[in-house]
CSV table of C-alpha atoms in Angstrom, one decimal:
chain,number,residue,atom,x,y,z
A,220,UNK,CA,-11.4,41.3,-31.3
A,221,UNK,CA,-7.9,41.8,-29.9
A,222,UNK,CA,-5.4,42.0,-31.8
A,223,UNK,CA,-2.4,39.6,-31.0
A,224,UNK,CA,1.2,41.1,-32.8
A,225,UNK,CA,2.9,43.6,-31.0
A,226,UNK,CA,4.0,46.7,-32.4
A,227,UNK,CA,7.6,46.6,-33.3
A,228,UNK,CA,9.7,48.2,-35.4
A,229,UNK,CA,10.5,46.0,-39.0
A,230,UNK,CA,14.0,44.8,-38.1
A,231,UNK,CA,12.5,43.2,-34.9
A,232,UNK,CA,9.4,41.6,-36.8
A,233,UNK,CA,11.7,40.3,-39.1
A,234,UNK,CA,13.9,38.9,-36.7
A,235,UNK,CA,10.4,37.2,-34.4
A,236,UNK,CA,8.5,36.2,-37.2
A,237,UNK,CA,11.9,33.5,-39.0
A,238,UNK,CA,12.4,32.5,-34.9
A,239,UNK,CA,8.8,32.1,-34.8
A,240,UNK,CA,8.3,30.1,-38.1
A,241,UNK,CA,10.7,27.5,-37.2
A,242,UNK,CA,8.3,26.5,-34.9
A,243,UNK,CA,4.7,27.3,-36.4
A,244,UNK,CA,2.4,30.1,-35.9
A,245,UNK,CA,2.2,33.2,-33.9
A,246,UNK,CA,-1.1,31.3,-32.5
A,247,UNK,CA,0.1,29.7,-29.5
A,248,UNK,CA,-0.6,28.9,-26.0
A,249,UNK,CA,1.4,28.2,-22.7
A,250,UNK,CA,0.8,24.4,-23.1
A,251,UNK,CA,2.6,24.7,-26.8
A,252,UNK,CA,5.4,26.5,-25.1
A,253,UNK,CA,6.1,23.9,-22.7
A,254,UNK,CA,5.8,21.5,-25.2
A,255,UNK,CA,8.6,22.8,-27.3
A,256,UNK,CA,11.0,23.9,-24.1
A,257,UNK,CA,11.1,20.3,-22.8
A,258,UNK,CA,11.8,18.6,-26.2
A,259,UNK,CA,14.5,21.2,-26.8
A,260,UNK,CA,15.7,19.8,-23.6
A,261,UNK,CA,15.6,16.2,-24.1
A,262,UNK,CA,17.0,16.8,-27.2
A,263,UNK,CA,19.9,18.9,-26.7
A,264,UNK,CA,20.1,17.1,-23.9
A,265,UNK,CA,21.1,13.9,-25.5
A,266,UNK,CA,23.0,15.8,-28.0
A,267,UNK,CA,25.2,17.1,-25.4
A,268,UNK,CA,25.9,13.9,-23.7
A,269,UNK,CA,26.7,12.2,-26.8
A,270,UNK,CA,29.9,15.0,-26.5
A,271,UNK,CA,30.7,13.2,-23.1
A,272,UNK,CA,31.6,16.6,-21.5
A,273,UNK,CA,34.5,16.7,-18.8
A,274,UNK,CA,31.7,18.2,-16.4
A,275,UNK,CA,30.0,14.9,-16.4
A,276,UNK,CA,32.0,12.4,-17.6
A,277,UNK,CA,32.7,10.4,-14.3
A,278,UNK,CA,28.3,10.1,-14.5
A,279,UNK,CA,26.6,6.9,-15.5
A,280,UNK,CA,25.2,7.6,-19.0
A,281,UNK,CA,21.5,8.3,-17.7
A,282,UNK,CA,22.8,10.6,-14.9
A,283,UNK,CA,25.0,12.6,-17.3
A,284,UNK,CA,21.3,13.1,-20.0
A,285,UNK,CA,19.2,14.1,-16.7
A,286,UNK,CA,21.8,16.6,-15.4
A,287,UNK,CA,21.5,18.3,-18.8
A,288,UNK,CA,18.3,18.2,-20.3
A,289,UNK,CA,17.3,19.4,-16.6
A,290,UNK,CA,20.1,22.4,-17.1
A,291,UNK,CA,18.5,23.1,-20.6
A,292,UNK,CA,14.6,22.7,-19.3
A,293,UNK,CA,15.5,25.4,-16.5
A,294,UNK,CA,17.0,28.2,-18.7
A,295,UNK,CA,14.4,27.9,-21.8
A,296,UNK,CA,11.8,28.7,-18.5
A,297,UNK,CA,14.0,31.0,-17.2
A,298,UNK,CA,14.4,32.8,-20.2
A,299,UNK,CA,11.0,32.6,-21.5
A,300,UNK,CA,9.7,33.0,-18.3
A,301,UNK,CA,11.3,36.6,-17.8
A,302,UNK,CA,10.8,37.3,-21.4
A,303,UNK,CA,6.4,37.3,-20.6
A,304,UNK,CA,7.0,38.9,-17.6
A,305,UNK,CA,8.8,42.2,-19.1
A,306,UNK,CA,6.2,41.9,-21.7
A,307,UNK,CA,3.0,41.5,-19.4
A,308,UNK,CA,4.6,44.5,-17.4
A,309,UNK,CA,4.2,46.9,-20.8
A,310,UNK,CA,7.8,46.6,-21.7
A,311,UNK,CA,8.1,46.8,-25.3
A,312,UNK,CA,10.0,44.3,-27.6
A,313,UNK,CA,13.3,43.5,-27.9
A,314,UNK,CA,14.1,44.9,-24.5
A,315,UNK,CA,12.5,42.5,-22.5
A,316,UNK,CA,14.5,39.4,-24.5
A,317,UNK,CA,17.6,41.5,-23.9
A,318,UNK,CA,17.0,42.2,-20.3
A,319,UNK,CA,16.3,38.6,-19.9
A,320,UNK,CA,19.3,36.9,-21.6
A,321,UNK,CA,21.6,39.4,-19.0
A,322,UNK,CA,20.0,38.0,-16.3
A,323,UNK,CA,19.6,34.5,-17.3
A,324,UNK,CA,23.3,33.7,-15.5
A,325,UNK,CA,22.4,34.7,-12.6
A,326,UNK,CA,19.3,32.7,-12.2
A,327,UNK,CA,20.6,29.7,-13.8
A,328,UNK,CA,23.4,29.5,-11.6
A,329,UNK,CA,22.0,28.9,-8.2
A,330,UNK,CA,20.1,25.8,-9.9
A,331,UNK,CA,23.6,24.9,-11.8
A,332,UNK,CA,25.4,25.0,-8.4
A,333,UNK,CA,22.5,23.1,-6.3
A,334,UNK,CA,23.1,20.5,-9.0
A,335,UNK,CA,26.4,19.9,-8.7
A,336,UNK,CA,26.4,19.8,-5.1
A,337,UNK,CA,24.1,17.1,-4.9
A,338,UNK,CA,25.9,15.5,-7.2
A,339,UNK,CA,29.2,16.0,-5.1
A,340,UNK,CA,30.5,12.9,-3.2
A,341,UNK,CA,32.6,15.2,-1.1
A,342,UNK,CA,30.8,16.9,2.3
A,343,UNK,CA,30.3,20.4,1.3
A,344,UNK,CA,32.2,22.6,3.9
A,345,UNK,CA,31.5,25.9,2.6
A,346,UNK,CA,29.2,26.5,5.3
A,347,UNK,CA,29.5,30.3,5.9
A,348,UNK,CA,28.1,32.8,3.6
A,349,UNK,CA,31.6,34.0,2.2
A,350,UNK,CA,32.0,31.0,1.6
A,351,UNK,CA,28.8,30.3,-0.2
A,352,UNK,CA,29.3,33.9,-2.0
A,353,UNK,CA,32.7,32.7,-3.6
A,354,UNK,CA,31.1,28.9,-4.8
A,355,UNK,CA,28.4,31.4,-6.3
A,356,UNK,CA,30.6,33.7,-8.1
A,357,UNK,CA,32.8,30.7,-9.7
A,358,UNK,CA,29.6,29.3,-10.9
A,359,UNK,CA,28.5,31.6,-12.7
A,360,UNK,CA,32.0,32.4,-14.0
A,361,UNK,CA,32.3,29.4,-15.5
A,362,UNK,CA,28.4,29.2,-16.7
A,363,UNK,CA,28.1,32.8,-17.6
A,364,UNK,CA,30.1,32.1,-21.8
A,365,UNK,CA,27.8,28.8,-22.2
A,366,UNK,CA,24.7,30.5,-21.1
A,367,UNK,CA,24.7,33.5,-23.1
A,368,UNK,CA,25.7,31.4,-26.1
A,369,UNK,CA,22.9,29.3,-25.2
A,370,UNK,CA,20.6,31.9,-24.7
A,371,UNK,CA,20.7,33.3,-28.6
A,372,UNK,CA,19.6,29.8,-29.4
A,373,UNK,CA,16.8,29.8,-26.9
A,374,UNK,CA,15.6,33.2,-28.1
A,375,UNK,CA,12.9,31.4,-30.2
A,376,UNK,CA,11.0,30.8,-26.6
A,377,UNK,CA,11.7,33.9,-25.4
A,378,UNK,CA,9.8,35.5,-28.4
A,379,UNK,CA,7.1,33.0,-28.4
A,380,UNK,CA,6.2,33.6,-24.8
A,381,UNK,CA,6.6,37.2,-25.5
A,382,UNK,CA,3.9,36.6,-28.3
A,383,UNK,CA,1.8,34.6,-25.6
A,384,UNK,CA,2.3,37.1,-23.2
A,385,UNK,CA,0.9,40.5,-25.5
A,386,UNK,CA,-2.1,38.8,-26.5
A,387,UNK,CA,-3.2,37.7,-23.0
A,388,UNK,CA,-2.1,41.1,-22.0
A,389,UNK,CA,-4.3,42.8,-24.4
A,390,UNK,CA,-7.2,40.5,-23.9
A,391,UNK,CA,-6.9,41.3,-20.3
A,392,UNK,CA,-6.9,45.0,-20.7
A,393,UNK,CA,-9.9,44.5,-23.1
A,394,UNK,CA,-11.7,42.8,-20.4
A,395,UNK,CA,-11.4,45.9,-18.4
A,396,UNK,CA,-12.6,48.6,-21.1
A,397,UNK,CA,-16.0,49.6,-21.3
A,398,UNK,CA,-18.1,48.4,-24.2
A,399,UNK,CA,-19.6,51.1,-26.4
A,400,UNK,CA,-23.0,51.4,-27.0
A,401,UNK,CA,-24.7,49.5,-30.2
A,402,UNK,CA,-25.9,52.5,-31.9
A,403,UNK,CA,-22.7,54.1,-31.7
A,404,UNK,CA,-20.9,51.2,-34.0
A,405,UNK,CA,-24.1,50.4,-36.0
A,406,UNK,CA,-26.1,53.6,-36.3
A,407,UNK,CA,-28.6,51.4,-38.1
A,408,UNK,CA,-29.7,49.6,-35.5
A,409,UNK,CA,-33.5,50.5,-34.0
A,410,UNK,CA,-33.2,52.3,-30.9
A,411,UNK,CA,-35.7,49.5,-29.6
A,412,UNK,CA,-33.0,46.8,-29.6
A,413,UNK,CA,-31.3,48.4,-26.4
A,414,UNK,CA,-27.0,47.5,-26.2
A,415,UNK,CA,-27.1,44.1,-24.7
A,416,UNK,CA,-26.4,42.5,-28.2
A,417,UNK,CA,-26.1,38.4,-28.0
A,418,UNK,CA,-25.2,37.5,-31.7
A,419,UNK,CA,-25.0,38.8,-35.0
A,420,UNK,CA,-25.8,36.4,-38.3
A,421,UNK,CA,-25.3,37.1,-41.9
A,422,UNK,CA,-27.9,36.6,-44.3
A,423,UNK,CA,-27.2,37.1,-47.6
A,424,UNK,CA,-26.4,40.8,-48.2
A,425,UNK,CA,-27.7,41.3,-44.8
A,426,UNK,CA,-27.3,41.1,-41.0
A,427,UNK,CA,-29.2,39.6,-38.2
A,428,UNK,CA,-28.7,41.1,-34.6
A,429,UNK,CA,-30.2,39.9,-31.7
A,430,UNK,CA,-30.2,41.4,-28.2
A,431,UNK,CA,-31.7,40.6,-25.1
A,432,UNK,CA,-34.7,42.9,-26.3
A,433,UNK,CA,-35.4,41.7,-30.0
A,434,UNK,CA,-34.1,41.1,-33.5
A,435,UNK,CA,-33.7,43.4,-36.2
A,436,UNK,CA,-32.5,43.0,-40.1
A,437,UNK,CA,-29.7,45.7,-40.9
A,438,UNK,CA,-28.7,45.6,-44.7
A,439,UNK,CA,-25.1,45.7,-43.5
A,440,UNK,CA,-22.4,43.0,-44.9
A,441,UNK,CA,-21.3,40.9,-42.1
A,442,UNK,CA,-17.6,42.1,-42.9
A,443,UNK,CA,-18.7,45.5,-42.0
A,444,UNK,CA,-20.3,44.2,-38.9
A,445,UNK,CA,-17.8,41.7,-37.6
A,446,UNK,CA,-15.4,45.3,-38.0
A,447,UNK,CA,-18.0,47.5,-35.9
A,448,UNK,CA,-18.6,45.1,-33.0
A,449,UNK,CA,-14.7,44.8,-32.2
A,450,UNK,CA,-15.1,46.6,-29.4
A,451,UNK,CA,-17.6,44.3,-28.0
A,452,UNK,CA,-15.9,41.2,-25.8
A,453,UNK,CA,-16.9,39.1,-28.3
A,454,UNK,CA,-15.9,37.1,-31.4
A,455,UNK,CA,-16.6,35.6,-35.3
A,456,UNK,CA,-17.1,31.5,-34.7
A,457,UNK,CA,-18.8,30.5,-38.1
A,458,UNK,CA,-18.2,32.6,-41.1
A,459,UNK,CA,-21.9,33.1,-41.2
A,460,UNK,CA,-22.5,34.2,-36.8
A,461,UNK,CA,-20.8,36.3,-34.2
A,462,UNK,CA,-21.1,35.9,-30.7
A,463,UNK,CA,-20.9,37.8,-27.5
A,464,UNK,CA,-18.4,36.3,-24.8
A,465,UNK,CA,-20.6,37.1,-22.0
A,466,UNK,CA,-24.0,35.2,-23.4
A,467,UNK,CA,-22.2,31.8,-24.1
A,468,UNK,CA,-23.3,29.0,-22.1
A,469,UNK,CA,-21.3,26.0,-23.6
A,470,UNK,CA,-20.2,25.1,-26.6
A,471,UNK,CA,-20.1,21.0,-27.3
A,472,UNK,CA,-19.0,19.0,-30.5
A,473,UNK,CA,-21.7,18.1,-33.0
A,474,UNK,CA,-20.8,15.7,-35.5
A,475,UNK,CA,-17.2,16.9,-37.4
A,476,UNK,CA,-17.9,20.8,-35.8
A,477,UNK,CA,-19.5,21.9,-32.9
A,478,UNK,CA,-22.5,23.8,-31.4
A,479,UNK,CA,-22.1,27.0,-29.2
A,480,UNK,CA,-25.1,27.6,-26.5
A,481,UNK,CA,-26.0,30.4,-25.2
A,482,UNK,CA,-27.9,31.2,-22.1
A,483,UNK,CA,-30.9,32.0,-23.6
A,484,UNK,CA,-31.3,28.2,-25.4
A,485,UNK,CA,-29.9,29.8,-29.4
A,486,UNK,CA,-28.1,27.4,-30.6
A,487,UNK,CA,-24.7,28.7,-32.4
A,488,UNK,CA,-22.4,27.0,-35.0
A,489,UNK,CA,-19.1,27.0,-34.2
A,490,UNK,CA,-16.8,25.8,-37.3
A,491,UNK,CA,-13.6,23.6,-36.2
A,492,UNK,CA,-11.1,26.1,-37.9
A,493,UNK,CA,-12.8,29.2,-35.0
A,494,UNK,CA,-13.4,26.6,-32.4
A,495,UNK,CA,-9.9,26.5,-30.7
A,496,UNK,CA,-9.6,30.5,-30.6
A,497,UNK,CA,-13.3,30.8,-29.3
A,498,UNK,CA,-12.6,28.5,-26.4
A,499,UNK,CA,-9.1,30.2,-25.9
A,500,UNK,CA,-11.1,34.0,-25.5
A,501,UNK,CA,-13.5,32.2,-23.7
């Protein structure tokens, strides 16, 4: 099974894991990103226009909370955005946060500065591209202070896409590394049994495998089993069973847990706590 922290040094996991705790769990997903981005937004969104900033004051009140919750929504993407995409590239944490809370000006400011022209009542007669060059370069004078500031809040994204972003980025590479042989992580498996394992189940002081070429009884604790068959692309779903990724049919909910298939018709419990990971890997 992947493993899902990066390595950083112990000032840095201090500093991601209290950012990360505010929110929950290192366990998260894209969805649960975007979840917390855009009610960052609304909120400081609101909290913002309760200030009645100069910048917006002449706006009707819902106008003012659209322009920024829409300026907030944009740089939490922006900034987590870049943050996964240093990470997915094999950068290594905190560089990739710091790379992309230098360049989160200049990408917020050609959104800040479409904004306010739309917003403009004037004819905008900066056609040319000097001219367009110097409206840039004001805008992000004036945006570059509130948008750093803004960013160290923000970080929490940053390192939670980060997060996101090493443990699909691992999975991925697993994905692509060949699987060793079975006999090689459990010499006591029969020769008989061939490599194409489809589930492991404890029993007692002992463990079932199964592959597509029998069953055989190992006295093994499951523990010590789970632990050899990590480098197989597949996972613990019950306390009790291990299954391979690649044999899985479908798994569906039975009564309060559910019930993983695979393609030869076994039937596989799947307990509620494993089920969300399982279907994640899947």
């Amino acid at each position: 099974m992947p493993k899902t922290s990066p390595r950083r040094d112990a000032t840095t996991d201090m500093l991601s894991g209290a950012l990360l705790t505010i929110f929950g769990s290192h366990d998260s997903s894209w969805q649960q990103l975007a979840k917390y981005c855009l009610g960052f937004s609304v909120v400081g969104g609101l909290v913002i226009t309760s200030f009645d900033p100069l910048v917006t004051a002449a706006l009707p009140l819902w106008l003012a909370a659209l322009h920024w919750v829409s300026h907030l929504l944009v740089a939490a993407c922006l900034l987590a955005g870049t943050t996964a995409a240093g990470v997915l590239l094999g950068a290594r944490m905190p560089w990739p946060l710091i790379l992309a809370v230098c360049v989160l000006p200049f990408l917020l400011t050609p959104f800040s500065l479409l904004a306010e022209l739309l917003l403009d009542s004037e004819p905008v007669t900066h056609g040319a591209t000097s001219g367009l060059w110097r409206l840039y370069a004001a805008e992000l004078a004036s945006l570059a202070p509130p948008s750093l500031g803004l960013s160290t809040l923000m970080a929490v994204f940053a390192y939670r896409a980060a997060g996101i972003a090493e443990r699909y980025r691992r999975i991925l590479r697993s994905r692509h590394l060949p699987e060793p042989s079975l006999r090689s992580v459990l010499p006591l498996a029969p020769h008989r049994l061939g490599n194409d394992i489809l589930h492991a189940e404890a029993q007692d002081h002992y463990v079932t495998i199964t592959t597509t070429q029998g069953t055989a009884t190992l006295k093994l604790a499951f523990a010590d089993c789970v632990t050899a068959l990590k480098d197989f692309h597949g996972a613990q779903c019950h306390r009790s069973h291990w299954v391979r990724f690649k044999h899985v049919q479908k798994i569906k909910p039975v009564g309060s847990a559910y019930v993983c298939t695979l393609h030869n018709g076994t039937k596989i419990p799947v307990s509620r706590r494993r089920y969300r990971d399982l279907k994640r890997k899947l």
